[in-house]
mmCIF file of C-alpha atoms and ligand atoms in Angstrom:
data_model
loop_
_atom_site.group_PDB
_atom_site.id
_atom_site.type_symbol
_atom_site.label_atom_id
_atom_site.label_comp_id
_atom_site.label_asym_id
_atom_site.label_seq_id
_atom_site.Cartn_x
_atom_site.Cartn_y
_atom_site.Cartn_z
ATOM 1 C CA MET A 1 -25.793 -2.120 0.297
ATOM 2 C CA ARG A 2 -26.280 1.094 -1.674
ATOM 3 C CA GLY A 3 -28.386 1.312 -4.806
ATOM 4 C CA ASP A 4 -25.236 1.361 -6.930
ATOM 5 C CA GLY A 5 -24.126 -1.999 -5.542
ATOM 6 C CA ARG A 6 -21.274 -0.730 -3.373
ATOM 7 C CA HIS A 7 -20.805 -1.856 0.210
ATOM 8 C CA PRO A 8 -20.065 1.557 1.755
ATOM 9 C CA GLN A 9 -19.367 0.261 5.241
ATOM 10 C CA ALA A 10 -17.245 -2.792 4.501
ATOM 11 C CA GLY A 11 -15.527 -4.023 7.648
ATOM 12 C CA VAL A 12 -18.023 -2.336 9.957
ATOM 13 C CA VAL A 13 -20.405 -4.414 12.051
ATOM 14 C CA ARG A 14 -23.950 -3.620 10.888
ATOM 15 C CA GLY A 15 -25.875 -1.498 13.371
ATOM 16 C CA THR A 16 -22.814 0.063 15.032
ATOM 17 C CA ASN A 17 -21.631 3.638 14.512
ATOM 18 C CA PRO A 18 -19.311 3.393 11.474
ATOM 19 C CA TYR A 19 -17.277 6.378 12.679
ATOM 20 C CA LEU A 20 -16.469 4.829 16.053
ATOM 21 C CA PRO A 21 -12.806 3.772 16.124
ATOM 22 C CA LEU A 22 -11.596 0.758 18.081
ATOM 23 C CA PRO A 23 -8.507 1.189 20.264
ATOM 24 C CA ALA A 24 -5.381 -0.566 18.997
ATOM 25 C CA ARG A 25 -2.202 -0.916 21.034
ATOM 26 C CA ILE A 26 1.235 -0.408 19.524
ATOM 27 C CA HIS A 27 3.441 -3.458 20.146
ATOM 28 C CA LYS A 28 6.509 -2.399 18.196
ATOM 29 C CA VAL A 29 7.894 0.633 16.362
ATOM 30 C CA VAL A 30 10.524 0.239 13.634
ATOM 31 C CA GLU A 31 12.329 3.306 12.305
ATOM 32 C CA GLU A 32 12.528 2.723 8.533
ATOM 33 C CA ASN A 33 14.260 6.065 7.934
ATOM 34 C CA ALA A 34 14.218 9.642 9.271
ATOM 35 C CA LEU A 35 10.635 10.254 8.078
ATOM 36 C CA VAL A 36 9.078 6.799 8.032
ATOM 37 C CA LYS A 37 8.173 4.468 10.898
ATOM 38 C CA SER A 38 6.444 1.093 10.885
ATOM 39 C CA PHE A 39 4.020 0.320 13.704
ATOM 40 C CA VAL A 40 2.955 -3.196 14.664
ATOM 41 C CA LEU A 41 -0.483 -2.897 16.250
ATOM 42 C CA GLU A 42 -3.223 -5.100 17.629
ATOM 43 C CA LEU A 43 -6.808 -4.261 18.524
ATOM 44 C CA GLU A 44 -7.141 -4.136 22.306
ATOM 45 C CA ASP A 45 -10.381 -6.085 22.458
ATOM 46 C CA PRO A 46 -9.392 -9.767 22.081
ATOM 47 C CA LEU A 47 -12.618 -10.704 20.271
ATOM 48 C CA ALA A 48 -12.302 -7.782 17.843
ATOM 49 C CA ALA A 49 -8.625 -8.668 17.303
ATOM 50 C CA GLN A 50 -9.543 -12.251 16.509
ATOM 51 C CA ALA A 51 -12.253 -11.181 14.040
ATOM 52 C CA PHE A 52 -10.037 -8.572 12.353
ATOM 53 C CA THR A 53 -9.148 -9.713 8.829
ATOM 54 C CA TYR A 54 -7.972 -7.758 5.791
ATOM 55 C CA GLN A 55 -6.538 -8.154 2.310
ATOM 56 C CA PRO A 56 -3.448 -6.572 0.675
ATOM 57 C CA GLY A 57 -4.366 -3.156 -0.751
ATOM 58 C CA GLN A 58 -6.964 -2.348 1.902
ATOM 59 C CA PHE A 59 -6.518 0.458 4.415
ATOM 60 C CA VAL A 60 -7.676 1.576 7.854
ATOM 61 C CA MET A 61 -8.616 5.038 9.088
ATOM 62 C CA VAL A 62 -6.186 5.763 11.940
ATOM 63 C CA SER A 63 -6.887 8.413 14.586
ATOM 64 C CA VAL A 64 -5.046 10.015 17.475
ATOM 65 C CA PRO A 65 -7.118 12.146 19.892
ATOM 66 C CA HIS A 66 -7.092 15.862 18.915
ATOM 67 C CA CYS A 67 -4.895 15.118 15.869
ATOM 68 C CA GLY A 68 -7.483 13.904 13.358
ATOM 69 C CA GLU A 69 -7.714 10.821 11.241
ATOM 70 C CA ALA A 70 -6.027 9.566 8.035
ATOM 71 C CA PRO A 71 -6.126 6.517 5.766
ATOM 72 C CA ILE A 72 -3.110 4.200 6.064
ATOM 73 C CA SER A 73 -2.578 0.998 4.060
ATOM 74 C CA PHE A 74 -1.688 -2.368 5.517
ATOM 75 C CA ALA A 75 2.015 -3.046 5.046
ATOM 76 C CA SER A 76 1.744 -6.557 6.491
ATOM 77 C CA PRO A 77 0.309 -9.681 4.870
ATOM 78 C CA PRO A 78 -2.986 -10.985 6.306
ATOM 79 C CA HIS A 79 -1.224 -14.053 7.719
ATOM 80 C CA GLN A 80 1.095 -11.977 9.958
ATOM 81 C CA ALA A 81 0.880 -13.257 13.514
ATOM 82 C CA ASN A 82 0.373 -10.826 16.406
ATOM 83 C CA GLY A 83 -1.444 -7.935 14.778
ATOM 84 C CA PHE A 84 -0.849 -5.879 11.650
ATOM 85 C CA THR A 85 1.722 -3.377 10.425
ATOM 86 C CA LEU A 86 1.144 0.194 9.273
ATOM 87 C CA THR A 87 4.058 2.124 7.784
ATOM 88 C CA VAL A 88 3.674 5.844 8.215
ATOM 89 C CA ARG A 89 5.453 8.774 6.589
ATOM 90 C CA LYS A 90 5.496 11.913 8.705
ATOM 91 C CA ALA A 91 3.433 14.285 6.551
ATOM 92 C CA GLY A 92 1.182 16.388 8.800
ATOM 93 C CA ARG A 93 -0.896 16.440 11.950
ATOM 94 C CA LEU A 94 -1.957 12.804 12.377
ATOM 95 C CA THR A 95 1.171 11.171 11.017
ATOM 96 C CA GLY A 96 3.345 13.627 12.980
ATOM 97 C CA ALA A 97 1.512 12.647 16.181
ATOM 98 C CA MET A 98 1.941 8.949 15.357
ATOM 99 C CA HIS A 99 5.682 9.422 15.043
ATOM 100 C CA GLY A 100 5.705 10.529 18.699
ATOM 101 C CA LEU A 101 4.044 7.308 19.888
ATOM 102 C CA ARG A 102 5.833 4.399 21.533
ATOM 103 C CA PRO A 103 5.099 0.729 22.287
ATOM 104 C CA GLY A 104 2.223 0.560 24.771
ATOM 105 C CA ASP A 105 0.486 3.685 23.380
ATOM 106 C CA THR A 106 -2.842 3.361 21.565
ATOM 107 C CA VAL A 107 -4.417 4.755 18.386
ATOM 108 C CA GLY A 108 -7.988 4.521 17.050
ATOM 109 C CA ILE A 109 -8.668 2.211 14.103
ATOM 110 C CA ARG A 110 -11.681 2.034 11.755
ATOM 111 C CA GLY A 111 -11.824 -0.511 8.965
ATOM 112 C CA PRO A 112 -10.507 -2.373 7.092
ATOM 113 C CA TYR A 113 -11.855 -0.486 4.090
ATOM 114 C CA GLY A 114 -11.460 -0.423 0.344
ATOM 115 C CA ARG A 115 -11.153 -2.859 -2.503
ATOM 116 C CA PRO A 116 -7.995 -4.974 -2.248
ATOM 117 C CA PHE A 117 -5.618 -6.251 -4.912
ATOM 118 C CA PRO A 118 -7.249 -9.163 -6.807
ATOM 119 C CA MET A 119 -5.012 -11.801 -5.205
ATOM 120 C CA HIS A 120 -6.853 -14.703 -6.816
ATOM 121 C CA ALA A 121 -6.447 -13.245 -10.320
ATOM 122 C CA LEU A 122 -2.687 -12.854 -9.714
ATOM 123 C CA GLN A 123 -2.215 -16.611 -9.342
ATOM 124 C CA GLY A 124 -0.238 -18.168 -12.187
ATOM 125 C CA ARG A 125 0.949 -14.756 -13.417
ATOM 126 C CA ASP A 126 4.426 -13.244 -13.492
ATOM 127 C CA LEU A 127 4.317 -10.273 -11.121
ATOM 128 C CA LEU A 128 6.183 -7.033 -11.678
ATOM 129 C CA PHE A 129 6.128 -4.740 -8.640
ATOM 130 C CA VAL A 130 7.214 -1.144 -9.208
ATOM 131 C CA ALA A 131 7.360 1.026 -6.086
ATOM 132 C CA GLY A 132 8.474 4.536 -5.243
ATOM 133 C CA GLY A 133 9.403 5.547 -1.672
ATOM 134 C CA ILE A 134 6.744 4.624 0.881
ATOM 135 C CA GLY A 135 4.697 3.177 -1.997
ATOM 136 C CA LEU A 136 6.472 -0.090 -1.202
ATOM 137 C CA ALA A 137 4.287 -0.384 1.960
ATOM 138 C CA PRO A 138 1.037 -1.648 0.362
ATOM 139 C CA LEU A 139 3.021 -3.707 -2.157
ATOM 140 C CA ARG A 140 4.951 -5.341 0.726
ATOM 141 C CA SER A 141 1.610 -6.730 1.899
ATOM 142 C CA VAL A 142 1.123 -8.337 -1.529
ATOM 143 C CA ILE A 143 4.752 -9.496 -1.897
ATOM 144 C CA LEU A 144 4.799 -11.237 1.496
ATOM 145 C CA SER A 145 1.418 -12.872 0.737
ATOM 146 C CA VAL A 146 2.723 -14.114 -2.620
ATOM 147 C CA LEU A 147 5.975 -15.396 -1.082
ATOM 148 C CA ALA A 148 3.934 -17.366 1.469
ATOM 149 C CA HIS A 149 2.344 -19.246 -1.469
ATOM 150 C CA ARG A 150 5.307 -19.083 -3.837
ATOM 151 C CA ALA A 151 4.300 -22.054 -6.021
ATOM 152 C CA ASP A 152 1.051 -20.315 -7.053
ATOM 153 C CA TYR A 153 2.856 -17.495 -8.884
ATOM 154 C CA GLY A 154 5.369 -17.134 -11.699
ATOM 155 C CA ARG A 155 8.392 -14.831 -11.697
ATOM 156 C CA ILE A 156 8.524 -12.055 -9.149
ATOM 157 C CA ILE A 157 10.312 -8.840 -10.033
ATOM 158 C CA VAL A 158 10.517 -5.973 -7.534
ATOM 159 C CA LEU A 159 11.756 -2.617 -8.816
ATOM 160 C CA TYR A 160 12.157 0.044 -6.146
ATOM 161 C CA GLY A 161 13.094 3.687 -6.523
ATOM 162 C CA CYS A 162 13.688 6.351 -3.873
ATOM 163 C CA ARG A 163 14.801 9.956 -3.974
ATOM 164 C CA THR A 164 17.930 9.319 -1.863
ATOM 165 C CA PRO A 165 19.457 6.316 -0.024
ATOM 166 C CA GLY A 166 18.046 7.829 3.176
ATOM 167 C CA ASP A 167 14.491 7.408 1.850
ATOM 168 C CA ILE A 168 14.716 3.629 1.398
ATOM 169 C CA CYS A 169 12.186 1.641 3.489
ATOM 170 C CA PHE A 170 12.094 -2.065 4.349
ATOM 171 C CA ARG A 171 15.848 -2.602 3.844
ATOM 172 C CA ALA A 172 15.748 -5.916 5.727
ATOM 173 C CA ASP A 173 12.929 -7.233 3.500
ATOM 174 C CA LEU A 174 14.713 -6.172 0.313
ATOM 175 C CA ALA A 175 17.851 -8.016 1.440
ATOM 176 C CA VAL A 176 15.845 -11.187 2.136
ATOM 177 C CA TRP A 177 13.825 -11.039 -1.092
ATOM 178 C CA GLN A 178 16.846 -10.735 -3.353
ATOM 179 C CA GLU A 179 18.220 -13.993 -1.956
ATOM 180 C CA ILE A 180 15.059 -15.943 -2.888
ATOM 181 C CA GLU A 181 15.271 -18.008 -6.065
ATOM 182 C CA GLY A 182 12.932 -16.717 -8.765
ATOM 183 C CA VAL A 183 12.718 -13.278 -7.171
ATOM 184 C CA GLU A 184 14.570 -10.376 -8.794
ATOM 185 C CA VAL A 185 15.050 -7.121 -6.911
ATOM 186 C CA GLY A 186 16.291 -3.856 -8.410
ATOM 187 C CA CYS A 187 16.823 -0.697 -6.407
ATOM 188 C CA THR A 188 17.768 2.791 -7.550
ATOM 189 C CA VAL A 189 17.929 6.310 -6.108
ATOM 190 C CA ASP A 190 17.452 9.625 -7.901
ATOM 191 C CA LYS A 191 20.482 11.050 -6.129
ATOM 192 C CA GLY A 192 23.211 9.007 -4.424
ATOM 193 C CA ASP A 193 25.488 9.932 -1.544
ATOM 194 C CA ALA A 194 29.056 9.131 -0.534
ATOM 195 C CA GLY A 195 28.113 5.701 0.835
ATOM 196 C CA TRP A 196 25.774 4.645 -1.997
ATOM 197 C CA GLN A 197 27.193 2.019 -4.348
ATOM 198 C CA GLY A 198 23.934 1.042 -6.037
ATOM 199 C CA LYS A 199 22.194 2.384 -9.134
ATOM 200 C CA VAL A 200 21.418 6.055 -9.651
ATOM 201 C CA GLY A 201 18.477 7.062 -11.845
ATOM 202 C CA LEU A 202 14.692 7.142 -11.877
ATOM 203 C CA VAL A 203 12.780 3.929 -11.214
ATOM 204 C CA THR A 204 11.814 3.857 -14.896
ATOM 205 C CA SER A 205 15.499 3.280 -15.721
ATOM 206 C CA LEU A 206 15.184 -0.115 -13.984
ATOM 207 C CA LEU A 207 12.512 -1.092 -16.507
ATOM 208 C CA ASP A 208 15.257 -1.026 -19.164
ATOM 209 C CA THR A 209 17.186 -3.660 -17.211
ATOM 210 C CA VAL A 210 14.496 -6.350 -16.950
ATOM 211 C CA VAL A 211 13.218 -8.674 -19.640
ATOM 212 C CA PHE A 212 9.669 -9.914 -19.101
ATOM 213 C CA ALA A 213 6.795 -11.361 -21.119
ATOM 214 C CA PRO A 214 4.079 -8.662 -21.167
ATOM 215 C CA GLU A 215 1.264 -11.117 -21.911
ATOM 216 C CA ARG A 216 2.103 -13.189 -18.820
ATOM 217 C CA THR A 217 2.761 -10.242 -16.532
ATOM 218 C CA THR A 218 0.599 -8.278 -14.128
ATOM 219 C CA ALA A 219 2.238 -5.086 -12.872
ATOM 220 C CA LEU A 220 1.490 -3.582 -9.457
ATOM 221 C CA VAL A 221 2.600 0.028 -9.215
ATOM 222 C CA CYS A 222 2.542 2.285 -6.156
ATOM 223 C CA GLY A 223 4.269 5.543 -5.296
ATOM 224 C CA PRO A 224 3.954 9.277 -5.912
ATOM 225 C CA GLU A 225 1.243 10.042 -8.476
ATOM 226 C CA ILE A 226 3.632 11.342 -11.133
ATOM 227 C CA MET A 227 5.738 8.186 -10.834
ATOM 228 C CA ILE A 228 2.636 5.980 -11.160
ATOM 229 C CA LYS A 229 1.597 7.831 -14.289
ATOM 230 C CA VAL A 230 5.008 7.592 -15.969
ATOM 231 C CA VAL A 231 5.467 3.912 -15.063
ATOM 232 C CA LEU A 232 1.981 2.883 -16.226
ATOM 233 C CA GLU A 233 2.462 4.760 -19.483
ATOM 234 C CA ARG A 234 5.788 3.038 -20.019
ATOM 235 C CA LEU A 235 4.479 -0.448 -19.185
ATOM 236 C CA GLU A 236 1.484 0.014 -21.457
ATOM 237 C CA GLY A 237 3.933 0.986 -24.212
ATOM 238 C CA MET A 238 5.897 -2.225 -23.459
ATOM 239 C CA GLY A 239 2.767 -4.274 -24.164
ATOM 240 C CA VAL A 240 1.198 -4.944 -20.737
ATOM 241 C CA ALA A 241 -2.597 -4.842 -21.120
ATOM 242 C CA PRO A 242 -4.381 -1.998 -19.221
ATOM 243 C CA ALA A 243 -6.383 -4.644 -17.298
ATOM 244 C CA ASP A 244 -3.060 -6.071 -16.032
ATOM 245 C CA LEU A 245 -1.720 -2.711 -14.850
ATOM 246 C CA LEU A 246 -2.781 -2.259 -11.222
ATOM 247 C CA THR A 247 -2.213 0.719 -8.978
ATOM 248 C CA THR A 248 -3.497 2.276 -5.760
ATOM 249 C CA LEU A 249 -4.753 5.859 -5.788
ATOM 250 C CA GLU A 250 -4.426 8.389 -2.964
ATOM 251 C CA ARG A 251 -6.998 11.071 -2.260
ATOM 252 C CA HIS A 252 -7.738 13.088 0.854
ATOM 253 C CA MET A 253 -10.435 11.188 2.719
ATOM 254 C CA LYS A 254 -12.962 12.034 5.407
ATOM 255 C CA CYS A 255 -15.365 9.128 5.946
ATOM 256 C CA GLY A 256 -13.396 6.352 4.218
ATOM 257 C CA ILE A 257 -16.622 4.428 3.590
ATOM 258 C CA GLY A 258 -18.192 5.931 0.480
ATOM 259 C CA LEU A 259 -20.510 8.428 2.167
ATOM 260 C CA CYS A 260 -19.022 11.938 2.007
ATOM 261 C CA GLY A 261 -17.790 12.115 -1.604
ATOM 262 C CA HIS A 262 -14.520 13.749 -0.486
ATOM 263 C CA CYS A 263 -12.280 11.271 -2.317
ATOM 264 C CA HIS A 264 -13.951 11.247 -5.717
ATOM 265 C CA CYS A 265 -11.961 11.010 -8.904
ATOM 266 C CA SER A 266 -14.005 11.199 -12.094
ATOM 267 C CA ASP A 267 -17.054 8.948 -11.399
ATOM 268 C CA LYS A 268 -15.244 6.863 -8.768
ATOM 269 C CA LEU A 269 -14.863 7.049 -5.006
ATOM 270 C CA VAL A 270 -11.305 6.059 -4.166
ATOM 271 C CA CYS A 271 -12.257 4.785 -0.680
ATOM 272 C CA ALA A 272 -15.070 2.475 -1.774
ATOM 273 C CA ASP A 273 -14.405 1.677 -5.457
ATOM 274 C CA GLY A 274 -10.621 1.545 -4.852
ATOM 275 C CA PRO A 275 -8.025 2.361 -3.727
ATOM 276 C CA VAL A 276 -6.839 -0.422 -6.051
ATOM 277 C CA PHE A 277 -7.717 0.132 -9.705
ATOM 278 C CA SER A 278 -6.524 -1.262 -13.005
ATOM 279 C CA LEU A 279 -5.601 1.203 -15.710
ATOM 280 C CA ALA A 280 -8.541 -0.199 -17.712
ATOM 281 C CA GLU A 281 -10.927 0.645 -14.847
ATOM 282 C CA LEU A 282 -9.520 4.165 -14.655
ATOM 283 C CA GLY A 283 -10.223 4.644 -18.342
ATOM 284 C CA GLY A 284 -6.560 4.990 -19.334
ATOM 285 C CA ILE A 285 -3.793 7.464 -18.549
ATOM 286 C CA ALA A 286 -5.730 10.408 -19.969
ATOM 287 C CA SER A 287 -8.785 9.819 -17.728
ATOM 288 C CA GLY A 288 -7.716 12.564 -15.304
ATOM 289 C CA CYS A 289 -7.455 10.255 -12.260
ATOM 290 C CA LEU A 290 -3.660 10.094 -12.495
HETATM 291 C C1 FAD B 301 -5.898 4.724 0.580
HETATM 292 C C2 FAD B 301 -4.740 5.491 1.160
HETATM 293 C C3 FAD B 301 -3.713 4.800 1.765
HETATM 294 C C4 FAD B 301 -2.642 5.498 2.328
HETATM 295 N N1 FAD B 301 -1.637 4.776 2.907
HETATM 296 C C5 FAD B 301 -0.631 5.433 3.513
HETATM 297 C C6 FAD B 301 0.408 4.684 4.159
HETATM 298 O O1 FAD B 301 0.419 3.453 4.183
HETATM 299 N N2 FAD B 301 1.371 5.397 4.783
HETATM 300 C C7 FAD B 301 1.401 6.767 4.782
HETATM 301 O O2 FAD B 301 2.307 7.344 5.381
HETATM 302 N N3 FAD B 301 0.459 7.496 4.149
HETATM 303 C C8 FAD B 301 -0.562 6.854 3.524
HETATM 304 N N4 FAD B 301 -1.540 7.574 2.905
HETATM 305 C C9 FAD B 301 -1.439 9.051 2.886
HETATM 306 C C10 FAD B 301 -1.911 9.662 4.184
HETATM 307 O O3 FAD B 301 -3.249 9.277 4.450
HETATM 308 C C11 FAD B 301 -1.826 11.190 4.046
HETATM 309 O O4 FAD B 301 -0.471 11.577 3.986
HETATM 310 C C12 FAD B 301 -2.553 11.930 5.154
HETATM 311 O O5 FAD B 301 -2.934 13.194 4.687
HETATM 312 C C13 FAD B 301 -1.687 12.133 6.385
HETATM 313 O O6 FAD B 301 -2.449 12.802 7.375
HETATM 314 P P1 FAD B 301 -1.819 13.927 8.284
HETATM 315 O O7 FAD B 301 -2.919 14.435 9.182
HETATM 316 O O8 FAD B 301 -0.585 13.457 8.938
HETATM 317 O O9 FAD B 301 -1.373 15.027 7.277
HETATM 318 P P2 FAD B 301 -2.221 16.236 6.705
HETATM 319 O O10 FAD B 301 -2.429 17.238 7.791
HETATM 320 O O11 FAD B 301 -3.413 15.708 6.019
HETATM 321 O O12 FAD B 301 -1.166 16.837 5.700
HETATM 322 C C14 FAD B 301 -0.516 16.012 4.717
HETATM 323 C C15 FAD B 301 -0.216 16.845 3.501
HETATM 324 O O13 FAD B 301 -1.415 17.001 2.749
HETATM 325 C C16 FAD B 301 -1.721 18.395 2.575
HETATM 326 N N5 FAD B 301 -3.186 18.509 2.671
HETATM 327 C C17 FAD B 301 -3.931 18.417 3.793
HETATM 328 N N6 FAD B 301 -5.254 18.535 3.488
HETATM 329 C C18 FAD B 301 -5.325 18.709 2.134
HETATM 330 C C19 FAD B 301 -6.395 18.858 1.195
HETATM 331 N N7 FAD B 301 -7.665 18.875 1.578
HETATM 332 N N8 FAD B 301 -6.085 18.972 -0.106
HETATM 333 C C20 FAD B 301 -4.805 18.948 -0.521
HETATM 334 N N9 FAD B 301 -3.744 18.810 0.313
HETATM 335 C C21 FAD B 301 -3.998 18.699 1.619
HETATM 336 C C22 FAD B 301 -0.970 19.088 3.669
HETATM 337 O O14 FAD B 301 -0.658 20.395 3.306
HETATM 338 C C23 FAD B 301 0.285 18.228 3.798
HETATM 339 O O15 FAD B 301 1.224 18.558 2.821
HETATM 340 C C24 FAD B 301 -2.611 6.912 2.299
HETATM 341 C C25 FAD B 301 -3.649 7.607 1.676
HETATM 342 C C26 FAD B 301 -4.698 6.903 1.094
HETATM 343 C C27 FAD B 301 -5.804 7.646 0.453
HETATM 344 S S1 FES B 302 -13.734 9.526 1.902
HETATM 345 FE FE1 FES B 302 -15.872 9.842 2.013
HETATM 346 S S2 FES B 302 -16.570 9.047 0.130
HETATM 347 FE FE2 FES B 302 -14.481 8.509 0.154
#
């Protein structure tokens, strides 16, 4: 452990090279939309696969030979059988290469890394999930974990916003969730198309449509940084305490384990201190991290 109390190499077996990825084989590829694919993967080494555990909100560093490495969050819940799911938006070199991969191909995996969502502290609370675009991926890991232990949580509200209908991810999950008693799902797009019959407007407009008790509610917000900022500001104004406003931050990362300082934001390292933070931990909206 470092002098400041952080575990910089969480998930890495002591004494091994922390930068050495383990090969993981792709079992399944699901096309979420034109730019987003979900990959179901499993570590090739059976012992490593068996020992591989993670929590919602954590991430892995994924690599493809000659195409670099990038942090990707778990989109699956820890109890998922047969490996784990990563949902990847085609953004650049690594993610572009991943989009060319098929079942049977392998990628390199380091991790899991990062501080997860405080699942224990969420028990007994009403949960308000607010997601934008691919930001639903890490929240899906939480939502599916919560649904697996439904009685431990209060109301579940999922508000999801995308730029266009073509940007929506996890359509099958959304359809299932909205049929579950005690789960409310709202979906909106910034700009509709000829086939879209749902709501049109920013995700914040959905906040006007739900009634919730701020003192009983923990909000989990993930999406583009500007959306996170606006939603947190709004929820704080609606009376949710900063300690109950949780989000995940994105920064460009190199090591992923608290060593290089590449991902710093104010006095925090997003890879080791986060990526999950409460608004209270960030020091409020004006802290400069959002
Ligand atoms: C904790 C965490 C979890 C994440 N989870 C996911 C996830 O689940 N799914 C997902 O799709 N993405 C996720 N991301 C984002 C993903 O890691 C980035 O999009 C990553 O940059 C993609 O790598 P790439 O090589 O494909 O693209 P890059 O080549 O890195 O390019 C991506 C974009 O970033 C720009 N860019 C590159 N380097 C820099 C730099 N140094 N400074 C500023 N801009 C730069 C490029 O111009 C381009 O627009 C996550 C990020 C973090 C930090
Ligand atoms: S990526 Fe190196 S310290 Fe966070």
